[in-house]
């Protein structure tokens, strides 16, 4: 059920149209939003194409139990309604953070779901690093790539360099994102569970997981058009803070910059590497996507959410990034593409199979 423009009163960092359980009244939705950080209530973003499965993926921000273990009867019923959509089976909450980090947020009024109050709900912690750790990892990686005479890269593919690469923790972060997405796929497709994905505010680590999971689940998201539409919805429309994370403005300062989207693109590269014939596009598309993200030539990734772009009329004043990919479509196509649907893609999570994104990090060597 789409709630239309009324959603902007619930959460001004969400798109105007949301899919929510039809049984929830507007008053109940307002109460659920009040119990979630930044008003980012659970919204259904994917439903299993097999109606006999019934599983869904939803996304939200963390709840606000705080140190006093505050409850919300409306939030508990909301999640129960999502669970019932998958024929009454389990719901699993994929909390992208570590358990320690999630519990630590209680001091600031946040936290994670108190599972004992939610019927047939379990918690899974993804252990994905926060924005500050991700920024530090990229800084270490950049230093490693510049570690050579005259500022040239010292990359040689040898054990010493690979050991230093591991020391940056970048690939371990990519691995954690892939693992959480693969877990989500297993839960909705094979175990037929409803899944709710969130981190703290639901606009950084959350879309890393939801987009990768949907790409693994359905072939339509492995086409160029399907993938770009998914990026538009899950990243731009659902309020990833591109201005702050990419440093498009100086308003938020260095502390809010973080390579969240770059980590996601790196995780996507791992899927292209392991399943080279299952994607209509090549890694060149991801490199171009990152380049255009920082070039700011198009309005798609300007500002921090749909509402701000709409109020500033960015959509009217700029061209969408997707025009660029439509114009240059041929250069990104994969000649080995096999469009057969097939089963979901489940990547190998062995460390040796998580490769370095050299098409991006080493292209100027």
Tab-separated table of C-alpha atoms in Angstrom:
chain	number	residue	atom	x	y	z
A	1	UNK	CA	0.000	0.000	0.000
A	2	UNK	CA	1.524	3.327	-1.014
A	3	UNK	CA	0.807	6.200	1.314
A	4	UNK	CA	1.686	9.041	-1.052
A	5	UNK	CA	2.671	12.573	-0.020
A	6	UNK	CA	1.578	11.979	3.593
A	7	UNK	CA	4.834	10.099	4.060
A	8	UNK	CA	6.821	13.324	4.047
A	9	UNK	CA	5.214	14.224	7.372
A	10	UNK	CA	6.359	10.872	8.760
A	11	UNK	CA	9.914	11.022	7.462
A	12	UNK	CA	11.412	13.802	5.370
A	13	UNK	CA	14.417	11.717	4.273
A	14	UNK	CA	12.255	9.053	2.607
A	15	UNK	CA	10.675	9.177	-0.857
A	16	UNK	CA	7.014	10.261	-0.988
A	17	UNK	CA	5.725	6.768	-1.807
A	18	UNK	CA	6.261	3.858	0.566
A	19	UNK	CA	5.012	0.279	0.753
A	20	UNK	CA	3.691	-0.538	4.207
A	21	UNK	CA	1.231	-3.101	5.637
A	22	UNK	CA	-2.316	-2.118	4.658
A	23	UNK	CA	-3.576	-3.010	8.126
A	24	UNK	CA	-1.642	-0.171	9.782
A	25	UNK	CA	-3.551	3.085	10.275
A	26	UNK	CA	-2.008	6.513	9.707
A	27	UNK	CA	-1.906	7.080	13.465
A	28	UNK	CA	-0.106	3.784	14.012
A	29	UNK	CA	2.386	4.636	11.281
A	30	UNK	CA	3.137	7.946	12.982
A	31	UNK	CA	3.796	6.117	16.235
A	32	UNK	CA	6.074	3.623	14.505
A	33	UNK	CA	7.987	6.482	12.887
A	34	UNK	CA	8.339	8.183	16.273
A	35	UNK	CA	9.956	5.016	17.657
A	36	UNK	CA	12.533	4.863	14.844
A	37	UNK	CA	15.595	7.074	14.472
A	38	UNK	CA	14.959	10.093	12.211
A	39	UNK	CA	11.400	8.807	11.684
A	40	UNK	CA	12.690	6.170	9.274
A	41	UNK	CA	10.045	3.510	9.822
A	42	UNK	CA	10.265	0.057	8.169
A	43	UNK	CA	9.360	0.221	4.469
A	44	UNK	CA	9.016	-2.817	2.215
A	45	UNK	CA	11.500	-2.520	-0.657
A	46	UNK	CA	11.370	-6.033	-2.150
A	47	UNK	CA	8.874	-8.897	-2.287
A	48	UNK	CA	9.672	-12.404	-3.448
A	49	UNK	CA	8.367	-12.934	-7.006
A	50	UNK	CA	7.080	-16.385	-6.026
A	51	UNK	CA	3.733	-15.765	-4.258
A	52	UNK	CA	4.017	-19.096	-2.460
A	53	UNK	CA	7.136	-17.784	-0.735
A	54	UNK	CA	5.798	-14.472	0.555
A	55	UNK	CA	9.126	-13.240	1.939
A	56	UNK	CA	9.928	-9.539	1.893
A	57	UNK	CA	12.899	-7.280	2.513
A	58	UNK	CA	12.210	-4.086	4.426
A	59	UNK	CA	14.531	-1.317	5.522
A	60	UNK	CA	14.472	1.186	8.354
A	61	UNK	CA	16.565	2.981	10.945
A	62	UNK	CA	17.262	1.615	14.411
A	63	UNK	CA	14.504	1.622	17.036
A	64	UNK	CA	14.803	3.812	20.128
A	65	UNK	CA	14.587	1.593	23.227
A	66	UNK	CA	17.474	3.418	24.897
A	67	UNK	CA	18.868	2.364	28.255
A	68	UNK	CA	15.350	2.226	29.697
A	69	UNK	CA	14.266	-0.507	27.256
A	70	UNK	CA	11.367	1.550	25.954
A	71	UNK	CA	8.812	-0.376	23.900
A	72	UNK	CA	6.390	0.501	21.137
A	73	UNK	CA	3.303	-1.674	20.770
A	74	UNK	CA	2.768	-0.208	17.307
A	75	UNK	CA	6.295	-1.081	16.198
A	76	UNK	CA	5.864	-4.607	17.545
A	77	UNK	CA	2.586	-5.016	15.643
A	78	UNK	CA	4.085	-3.495	12.509
A	79	UNK	CA	6.878	-6.064	12.421
A	80	UNK	CA	4.385	-8.807	13.166
A	81	UNK	CA	2.356	-7.725	10.129
A	82	UNK	CA	5.488	-7.932	7.983
A	83	UNK	CA	6.174	-11.386	9.380
A	84	UNK	CA	2.643	-12.540	8.564
A	85	UNK	CA	3.164	-11.585	4.921
A	86	UNK	CA	5.495	-14.568	4.652
A	87	UNK	CA	2.770	-16.901	5.884
A	88	UNK	CA	3.537	-16.498	9.572
A	89	UNK	CA	7.120	-17.707	9.527
A	90	UNK	CA	10.089	-16.064	11.225
A	91	UNK	CA	11.289	-12.545	10.824
A	92	UNK	CA	15.020	-11.899	11.007
A	93	UNK	CA	16.368	-8.427	11.681
A	94	UNK	CA	19.682	-7.949	9.910
A	95	UNK	CA	21.379	-5.272	11.983
A	96	UNK	CA	24.366	-4.153	9.927
A	97	UNK	CA	26.303	-3.121	13.015
A	98	UNK	CA	28.170	-5.259	15.498
A	99	UNK	CA	26.294	-6.293	18.617
A	100	UNK	CA	28.586	-4.118	20.725
A	101	UNK	CA	27.939	-1.074	18.520
A	102	UNK	CA	24.184	-1.665	18.524
A	103	UNK	CA	24.111	-1.942	22.296
A	104	UNK	CA	26.343	1.109	22.602
A	105	UNK	CA	23.750	3.176	20.746
A	106	UNK	CA	21.340	2.621	23.627
A	107	UNK	CA	23.250	5.206	25.644
A	108	UNK	CA	22.293	7.775	22.992
A	109	UNK	CA	18.659	6.680	22.967
A	110	UNK	CA	18.929	4.148	20.154
A	111	UNK	CA	19.763	0.461	20.150
A	112	UNK	CA	18.233	-2.529	18.478
A	113	UNK	CA	14.973	-4.451	18.743
A	114	UNK	CA	14.242	-6.128	22.069
A	115	UNK	CA	13.560	-9.521	20.501
A	116	UNK	CA	11.687	-10.849	23.531
A	117	UNK	CA	8.858	-8.418	22.785
A	118	UNK	CA	8.554	-9.295	19.077
A	119	UNK	CA	6.885	-12.543	18.062
A	120	UNK	CA	9.140	-15.020	16.193
A	121	UNK	CA	11.818	-12.398	15.610
A	122	UNK	CA	15.548	-13.110	15.608
A	123	UNK	CA	18.557	-10.809	15.346
A	124	UNK	CA	21.582	-11.154	13.075
A	125	UNK	CA	24.509	-8.752	13.390
A	126	UNK	CA	26.470	-7.931	10.233
A	127	UNK	CA	29.577	-6.449	11.883
A	128	UNK	CA	29.938	-3.854	9.123
A	129	UNK	CA	32.232	-0.969	10.025
A	130	UNK	CA	30.846	2.512	10.650
A	131	UNK	CA	31.573	5.575	8.527
A	132	UNK	CA	34.631	6.576	10.545
A	133	UNK	CA	36.321	3.171	10.322
A	134	UNK	CA	35.535	3.075	6.593
A	135	UNK	CA	37.161	6.477	6.111
A	136	UNK	CA	40.267	5.341	7.999
A	137	UNK	CA	40.463	2.170	5.900
A	138	UNK	CA	40.303	4.134	2.651
A	139	UNK	CA	42.979	6.503	3.901
A	140	UNK	CA	45.241	3.530	4.656
A	141	UNK	CA	44.480	2.019	1.261
A	142	UNK	CA	45.280	5.266	-0.535
A	143	UNK	CA	48.570	5.520	1.349
A	144	UNK	CA	49.424	1.965	0.357
A	145	UNK	CA	48.686	2.625	-3.310
A	146	UNK	CA	50.950	5.697	-3.198
A	147	UNK	CA	53.716	3.853	-1.364
A	148	UNK	CA	56.432	4.009	-3.989
A	149	UNK	CA	59.209	6.199	-5.279
A	150	UNK	CA	57.961	9.409	-6.801
A	151	UNK	CA	54.444	8.732	-5.539
A	152	UNK	CA	53.966	5.721	-7.811
A	153	UNK	CA	52.134	2.652	-6.634
A	154	UNK	CA	54.188	-0.126	-5.107
A	155	UNK	CA	51.682	-2.761	-6.223
A	156	UNK	CA	53.304	-5.976	-7.380
A	157	UNK	CA	50.738	-8.603	-6.383
A	158	UNK	CA	53.246	-10.256	-4.070
A	159	UNK	CA	52.699	-11.585	-0.583
A	160	UNK	CA	54.183	-8.521	1.095
A	161	UNK	CA	51.896	-6.091	-0.716
A	162	UNK	CA	48.854	-8.301	-0.194
A	163	UNK	CA	49.667	-8.483	3.501
A	164	UNK	CA	49.750	-4.693	3.644
A	165	UNK	CA	46.464	-4.586	1.746
A	166	UNK	CA	44.902	-6.859	4.340
A	167	UNK	CA	46.226	-4.543	7.025
A	168	UNK	CA	44.152	-1.651	5.680
A	169	UNK	CA	40.994	-3.641	6.592
A	170	UNK	CA	39.346	-2.480	3.358
A	171	UNK	CA	38.767	-5.949	1.948
A	172	UNK	CA	37.491	-7.229	5.285
A	173	UNK	CA	34.865	-4.478	5.166
A	174	UNK	CA	33.875	-5.516	1.651
A	175	UNK	CA	33.687	-9.108	2.897
A	176	UNK	CA	31.376	-8.148	5.780
A	177	UNK	CA	28.999	-6.355	3.406
A	178	UNK	CA	28.887	-9.342	1.054
A	179	UNK	CA	28.313	-11.724	3.957
A	180	UNK	CA	25.343	-9.731	5.259
A	181	UNK	CA	23.801	-9.519	1.788
A	182	UNK	CA	24.306	-13.257	1.216
A	183	UNK	CA	22.714	-13.959	4.598
A	184	UNK	CA	19.722	-11.856	3.579
A	185	UNK	CA	19.373	-13.814	0.328
A	186	UNK	CA	19.502	-17.118	2.169
A	187	UNK	CA	16.861	-15.965	4.643
A	188	UNK	CA	14.295	-14.711	2.135
A	189	UNK	CA	14.803	-17.243	-0.663
A	190	UNK	CA	15.650	-20.507	1.049
A	191	UNK	CA	14.305	-20.051	4.575
A	192	UNK	CA	11.333	-17.930	3.452
A	193	UNK	CA	11.712	-15.408	6.256
A	194	UNK	CA	10.736	-11.780	6.317
A	195	UNK	CA	13.860	-9.646	6.719
A	196	UNK	CA	14.241	-6.139	8.101
A	197	UNK	CA	17.597	-4.479	7.411
A	198	UNK	CA	18.842	-1.498	9.362
A	199	UNK	CA	21.966	0.113	10.780
A	200	UNK	CA	21.794	3.255	12.918
A	201	UNK	CA	19.977	5.760	10.714
A	202	UNK	CA	19.383	3.417	7.787
A	203	UNK	CA	21.067	5.450	5.069
A	204	UNK	CA	24.634	4.055	4.940
A	205	UNK	CA	25.167	0.355	5.614
A	206	UNK	CA	21.504	-0.466	5.034
A	207	UNK	CA	21.467	0.186	1.242
A	208	UNK	CA	24.798	-1.607	0.915
A	209	UNK	CA	22.983	-4.752	2.043
A	210	UNK	CA	19.586	-4.266	0.394
A	211	UNK	CA	20.922	-3.484	-3.086
A	212	UNK	CA	23.445	-6.321	-3.095
A	213	UNK	CA	20.814	-8.762	-1.847
A	214	UNK	CA	18.348	-7.765	-4.563
A	215	UNK	CA	21.059	-8.019	-7.219
A	216	UNK	CA	21.845	-11.539	-6.007
A	217	UNK	CA	18.162	-12.483	-5.929
A	218	UNK	CA	16.817	-11.301	-9.290
A	219	UNK	CA	18.290	-11.219	-12.787
A	220	UNK	CA	16.384	-8.034	-13.679
A	221	UNK	CA	18.623	-6.122	-11.283
A	222	UNK	CA	21.662	-7.476	-13.100
A	223	UNK	CA	20.678	-5.668	-16.295
A	224	UNK	CA	22.051	-2.171	-16.750
A	225	UNK	CA	18.657	-0.484	-16.538
A	226	UNK	CA	17.521	-2.596	-13.595
A	227	UNK	CA	20.686	-1.985	-11.620
A	228	UNK	CA	20.687	1.769	-12.187
A	229	UNK	CA	17.011	1.982	-11.204
A	230	UNK	CA	17.847	0.090	-8.025
A	231	UNK	CA	20.655	2.529	-7.213
A	232	UNK	CA	18.254	5.415	-7.781
A	233	UNK	CA	15.653	3.955	-5.422
A	234	UNK	CA	17.733	2.486	-2.626
A	235	UNK	CA	20.513	5.071	-2.503
A	236	UNK	CA	19.202	8.389	-3.827
A	237	UNK	CA	15.471	8.207	-3.073
A	238	UNK	CA	15.858	6.594	0.357
A	239	UNK	CA	18.198	9.292	1.537
A	240	UNK	CA	21.850	8.327	1.472
A	241	UNK	CA	23.617	11.554	2.449
A	242	UNK	CA	25.657	11.997	-0.715
A	243	UNK	CA	26.530	15.625	0.019
A	244	UNK	CA	28.004	14.764	3.403
A	245	UNK	CA	29.580	11.408	2.597
A	246	UNK	CA	31.185	12.598	-0.649
A	247	UNK	CA	32.126	16.090	0.516
A	248	UNK	CA	30.079	17.868	-2.137
A	249	UNK	CA	29.781	20.803	0.288
A	250	UNK	CA	31.773	21.971	3.296
A	251	UNK	CA	28.733	22.262	5.571
A	252	UNK	CA	29.198	18.952	7.407
A	253	UNK	CA	32.987	18.920	7.611
A	254	UNK	CA	35.483	16.129	7.154
A	255	UNK	CA	34.083	14.037	10.003
A	256	UNK	CA	31.003	13.096	7.979
A	257	UNK	CA	32.869	12.121	4.825
A	258	UNK	CA	33.047	8.386	4.248
A	259	UNK	CA	33.447	6.008	1.271
A	260	UNK	CA	30.154	4.225	1.917
A	261	UNK	CA	29.130	4.119	-1.744
A	262	UNK	CA	32.646	3.153	-2.828
A	263	UNK	CA	32.542	0.148	-0.481
A	264	UNK	CA	29.221	-0.842	-2.045
A	265	UNK	CA	30.684	-0.534	-5.553
A	266	UNK	CA	33.652	-2.657	-4.481
A	267	UNK	CA	31.280	-5.335	-3.186
A	268	UNK	CA	29.448	-5.227	-6.525
A	269	UNK	CA	32.767	-5.805	-8.287
A	270	UNK	CA	33.172	-9.015	-6.301
A	271	UNK	CA	29.885	-10.289	-7.755
A	272	UNK	CA	30.948	-9.374	-11.284
A	273	UNK	CA	34.257	-11.139	-10.702
A	274	UNK	CA	32.680	-14.348	-9.397
A	275	UNK	CA	29.749	-14.396	-11.857
A	276	UNK	CA	31.147	-12.766	-15.025
A	277	UNK	CA	28.368	-13.986	-17.349
A	278	UNK	CA	25.425	-13.088	-15.107
A	279	UNK	CA	25.594	-9.314	-15.537
A	280	UNK	CA	24.653	-7.276	-18.592
A	281	UNK	CA	27.281	-4.689	-17.678
A	282	UNK	CA	30.966	-4.716	-16.767
A	283	UNK	CA	32.955	-3.156	-13.941
A	284	UNK	CA	33.505	-0.158	-16.228
A	285	UNK	CA	29.978	0.938	-15.347
A	286	UNK	CA	30.846	0.997	-11.645
A	287	UNK	CA	34.006	2.999	-12.306
A	288	UNK	CA	32.002	5.499	-14.365
A	289	UNK	CA	29.329	5.638	-11.667
A	290	UNK	CA	31.960	6.560	-9.079
A	291	UNK	CA	33.535	9.132	-11.382
A	292	UNK	CA	30.212	10.847	-12.035
A	293	UNK	CA	29.343	10.727	-8.336
A	294	UNK	CA	32.286	12.999	-7.562
A	295	UNK	CA	32.167	15.045	-10.776
A	296	UNK	CA	28.730	16.474	-9.825
A	297	UNK	CA	27.828	17.026	-13.476
A	298	UNK	CA	24.356	15.544	-12.943
A	299	UNK	CA	21.731	16.132	-10.282
A	300	UNK	CA	20.985	12.536	-9.291
A	301	UNK	CA	23.426	12.420	-6.368
A	302	UNK	CA	23.321	16.064	-5.310
A	303	UNK	CA	22.135	16.899	-1.781
A	304	UNK	CA	21.121	14.313	0.808
A	305	UNK	CA	17.582	13.128	0.081
A	306	UNK	CA	14.622	13.251	-2.287
A	307	UNK	CA	12.841	16.050	-0.414
A	308	UNK	CA	15.816	18.423	-0.443
A	309	UNK	CA	16.420	17.821	-4.139
A	310	UNK	CA	12.743	18.468	-4.808
A	311	UNK	CA	12.612	21.684	-2.773
A	312	UNK	CA	15.717	23.035	-4.493
A	313	UNK	CA	14.290	21.969	-7.875
A	314	UNK	CA	17.483	20.073	-8.623
A	315	UNK	CA	15.555	17.648	-10.840
A	316	UNK	CA	14.354	20.529	-13.015
A	317	UNK	CA	17.678	22.365	-13.106
A	318	UNK	CA	19.933	19.406	-13.896
A	319	UNK	CA	19.966	16.299	-16.035
A	320	UNK	CA	19.758	12.862	-14.397
A	321	UNK	CA	22.921	10.790	-14.376
A	322	UNK	CA	21.103	7.973	-16.157
A	323	UNK	CA	21.129	10.022	-19.364
A	324	UNK	CA	24.897	9.613	-19.424
A	325	UNK	CA	24.657	5.837	-19.206
A	326	UNK	CA	21.934	5.748	-21.842
A	327	UNK	CA	24.104	7.828	-24.191
A	328	UNK	CA	27.198	5.652	-23.640
A	329	UNK	CA	25.406	2.360	-23.131
A	330	UNK	CA	27.477	0.333	-25.606
A	331	UNK	CA	30.777	0.900	-23.791
A	332	UNK	CA	29.451	-0.727	-20.604
A	333	UNK	CA	27.832	-3.839	-22.091
A	334	UNK	CA	29.164	-7.292	-21.242
A	335	UNK	CA	29.634	-9.405	-24.373
A	336	UNK	CA	29.584	-12.618	-22.326
A	337	UNK	CA	26.215	-11.854	-20.705
A	338	UNK	CA	23.821	-14.792	-20.237
A	339	UNK	CA	20.368	-13.476	-19.350
A	340	UNK	CA	19.105	-16.800	-17.992
A	341	UNK	CA	17.390	-16.212	-14.632
A	342	UNK	CA	18.931	-19.157	-12.780
A	343	UNK	CA	19.115	-19.464	-8.984
A	344	UNK	CA	20.192	-16.578	-6.751
A	345	UNK	CA	23.860	-15.673	-6.836
A	346	UNK	CA	25.585	-16.744	-3.643
A	347	UNK	CA	29.195	-15.533	-3.711
A	348	UNK	CA	32.081	-17.403	-2.176
A	349	UNK	CA	33.112	-15.644	1.008
A	350	UNK	CA	36.542	-17.216	1.230
A	351	UNK	CA	39.104	-14.413	1.649
A	352	UNK	CA	41.034	-15.545	-1.433
A	353	UNK	CA	37.964	-14.847	-3.575
A	354	UNK	CA	37.607	-11.223	-2.447
A	355	UNK	CA	39.710	-9.411	-5.032
A	356	UNK	CA	41.255	-5.965	-5.211
A	357	UNK	CA	39.257	-3.426	-7.254
A	358	UNK	CA	42.243	-2.560	-9.419
A	359	UNK	CA	40.087	-1.244	-12.289
A	360	UNK	CA	39.375	1.710	-10.005
A	361	UNK	CA	42.305	1.985	-7.626
A	362	UNK	CA	45.080	1.200	-10.137
A	363	UNK	CA	43.738	2.544	-13.425
A	364	UNK	CA	46.222	5.437	-13.524
A	365	UNK	CA	49.320	3.313	-12.863
